[in-house]
PDB file of C-alpha atoms in Angstrom:
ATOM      1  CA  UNK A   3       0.000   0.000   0.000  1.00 54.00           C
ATOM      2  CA  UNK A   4       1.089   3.297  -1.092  1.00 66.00           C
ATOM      3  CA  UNK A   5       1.637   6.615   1.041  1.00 78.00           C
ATOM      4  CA  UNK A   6      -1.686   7.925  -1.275  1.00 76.00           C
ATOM      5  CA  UNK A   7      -4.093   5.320   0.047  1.00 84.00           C
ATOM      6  CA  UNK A   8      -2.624   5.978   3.409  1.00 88.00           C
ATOM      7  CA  UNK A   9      -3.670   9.629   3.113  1.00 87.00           C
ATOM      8  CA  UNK A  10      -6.997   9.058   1.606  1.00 86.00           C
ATOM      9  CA  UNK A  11      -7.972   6.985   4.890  1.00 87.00           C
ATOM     10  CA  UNK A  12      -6.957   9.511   6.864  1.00 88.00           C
ATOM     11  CA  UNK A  13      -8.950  12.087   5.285  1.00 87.00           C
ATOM     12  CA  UNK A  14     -11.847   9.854   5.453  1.00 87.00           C
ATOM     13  CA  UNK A  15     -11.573   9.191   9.132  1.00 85.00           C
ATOM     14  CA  UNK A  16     -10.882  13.181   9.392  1.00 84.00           C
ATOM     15  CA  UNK A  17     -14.023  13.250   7.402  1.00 82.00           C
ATOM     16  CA  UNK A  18     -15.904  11.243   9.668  1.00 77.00           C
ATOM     17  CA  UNK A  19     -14.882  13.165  13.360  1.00 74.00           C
ATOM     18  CA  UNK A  20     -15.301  16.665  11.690  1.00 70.00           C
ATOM     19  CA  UNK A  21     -18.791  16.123  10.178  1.00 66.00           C
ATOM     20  CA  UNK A  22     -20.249  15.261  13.492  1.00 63.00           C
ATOM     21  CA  UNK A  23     -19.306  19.362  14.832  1.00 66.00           C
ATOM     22  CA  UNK A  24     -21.931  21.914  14.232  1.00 65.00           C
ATOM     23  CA  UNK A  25     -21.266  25.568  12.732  1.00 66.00           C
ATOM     24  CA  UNK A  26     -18.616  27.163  14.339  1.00 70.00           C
ATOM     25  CA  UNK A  27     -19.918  30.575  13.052  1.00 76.00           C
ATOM     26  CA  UNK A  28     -20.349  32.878  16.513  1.00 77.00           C
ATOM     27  CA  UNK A  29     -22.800  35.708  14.436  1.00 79.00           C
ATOM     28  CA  UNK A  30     -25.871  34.356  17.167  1.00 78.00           C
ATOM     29  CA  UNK A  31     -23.990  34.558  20.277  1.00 77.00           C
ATOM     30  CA  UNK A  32     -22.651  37.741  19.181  1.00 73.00           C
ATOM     31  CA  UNK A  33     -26.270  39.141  18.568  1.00 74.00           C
ATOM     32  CA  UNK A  34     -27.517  37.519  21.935  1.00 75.00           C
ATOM     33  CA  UNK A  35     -24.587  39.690  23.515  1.00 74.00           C
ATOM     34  CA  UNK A  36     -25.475  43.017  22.084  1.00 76.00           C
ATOM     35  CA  UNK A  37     -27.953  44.147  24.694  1.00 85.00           C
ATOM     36  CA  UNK A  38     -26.218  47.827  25.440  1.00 89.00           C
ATOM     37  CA  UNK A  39     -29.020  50.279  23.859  1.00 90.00           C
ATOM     38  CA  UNK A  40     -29.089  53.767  22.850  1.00 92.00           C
ATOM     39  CA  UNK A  41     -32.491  54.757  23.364  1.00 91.00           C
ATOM     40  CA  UNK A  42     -31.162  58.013  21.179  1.00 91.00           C
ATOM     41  CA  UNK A  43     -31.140  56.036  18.145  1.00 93.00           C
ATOM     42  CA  UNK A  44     -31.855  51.901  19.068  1.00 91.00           C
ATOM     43  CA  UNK A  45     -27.870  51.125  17.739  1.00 91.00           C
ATOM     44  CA  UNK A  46     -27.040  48.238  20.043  1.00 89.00           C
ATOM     45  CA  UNK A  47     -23.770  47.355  21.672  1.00 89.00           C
ATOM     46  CA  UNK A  48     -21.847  44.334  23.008  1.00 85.00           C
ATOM     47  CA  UNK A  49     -21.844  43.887  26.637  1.00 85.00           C
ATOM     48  CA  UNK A  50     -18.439  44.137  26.687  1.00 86.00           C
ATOM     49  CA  UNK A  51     -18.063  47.404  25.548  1.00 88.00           C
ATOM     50  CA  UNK A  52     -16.587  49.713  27.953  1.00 92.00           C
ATOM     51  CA  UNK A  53     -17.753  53.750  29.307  1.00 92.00           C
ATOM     52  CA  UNK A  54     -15.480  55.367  27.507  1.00 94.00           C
ATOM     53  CA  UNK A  55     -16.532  53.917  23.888  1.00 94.00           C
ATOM     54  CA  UNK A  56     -20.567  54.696  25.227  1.00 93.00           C
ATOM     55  CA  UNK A  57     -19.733  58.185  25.950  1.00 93.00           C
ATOM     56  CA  UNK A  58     -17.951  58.592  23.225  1.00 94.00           C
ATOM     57  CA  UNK A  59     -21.088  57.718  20.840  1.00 93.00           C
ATOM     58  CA  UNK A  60     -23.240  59.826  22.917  1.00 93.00           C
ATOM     59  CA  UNK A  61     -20.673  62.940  22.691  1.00 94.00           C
ATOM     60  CA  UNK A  62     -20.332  62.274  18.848  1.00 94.00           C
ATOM     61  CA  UNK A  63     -23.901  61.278  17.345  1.00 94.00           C
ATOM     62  CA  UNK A  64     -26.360  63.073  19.837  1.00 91.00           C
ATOM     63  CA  UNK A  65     -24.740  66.013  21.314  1.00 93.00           C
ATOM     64  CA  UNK A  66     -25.797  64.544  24.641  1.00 93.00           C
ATOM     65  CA  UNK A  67     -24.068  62.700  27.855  1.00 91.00           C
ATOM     66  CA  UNK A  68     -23.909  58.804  28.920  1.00 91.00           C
ATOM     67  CA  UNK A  69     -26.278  58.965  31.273  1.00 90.00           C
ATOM     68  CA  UNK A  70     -28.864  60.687  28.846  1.00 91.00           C
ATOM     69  CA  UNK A  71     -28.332  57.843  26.119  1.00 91.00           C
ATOM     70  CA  UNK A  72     -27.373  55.022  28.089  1.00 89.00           C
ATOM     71  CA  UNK A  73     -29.414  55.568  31.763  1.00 88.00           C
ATOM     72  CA  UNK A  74     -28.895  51.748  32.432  1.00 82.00           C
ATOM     73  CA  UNK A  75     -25.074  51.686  32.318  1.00 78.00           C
ATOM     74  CA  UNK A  76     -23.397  51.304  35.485  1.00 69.00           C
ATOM     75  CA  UNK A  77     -19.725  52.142  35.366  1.00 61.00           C
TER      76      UNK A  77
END
């Protein structure tokens, strides 16, 4: 047996263990995490996302302060 047929088992048994995995795509955990809103304008943001970036959107789309746009946010 030849180092070809060797490979083309191996891809068939990689085949077989990788088919049984779901999507890896993360776009629905990512929406599920986005549940910082402006109540200026509805734009949504991550839960991660930190004061600075918040106040920084308020300051530069609305003319207005962190606590006006984002009255939830705790710091």
């Amino acid at each position: 047996m030849g180092n070809g047929a060797k490979a083309a088992q191996k891809r068939e048994r990689n085949a077989s263990k990788n088919a049984d995995k779901g999507p890896t795509s993360r776009s629905k955990v990512n929406e599920a995490a986005k549940n910082i809103v402006c109540l200026t304008c509805r734009q949504t943001f991550l839960l991660t996302t930190r004061a600075p970036a918040l106040e920084e959107h308020a300051q530069n789309k609305h003319s207005k302060t962190l606590a006006e746009c984002f009255p939830g946010f705790a710091k």
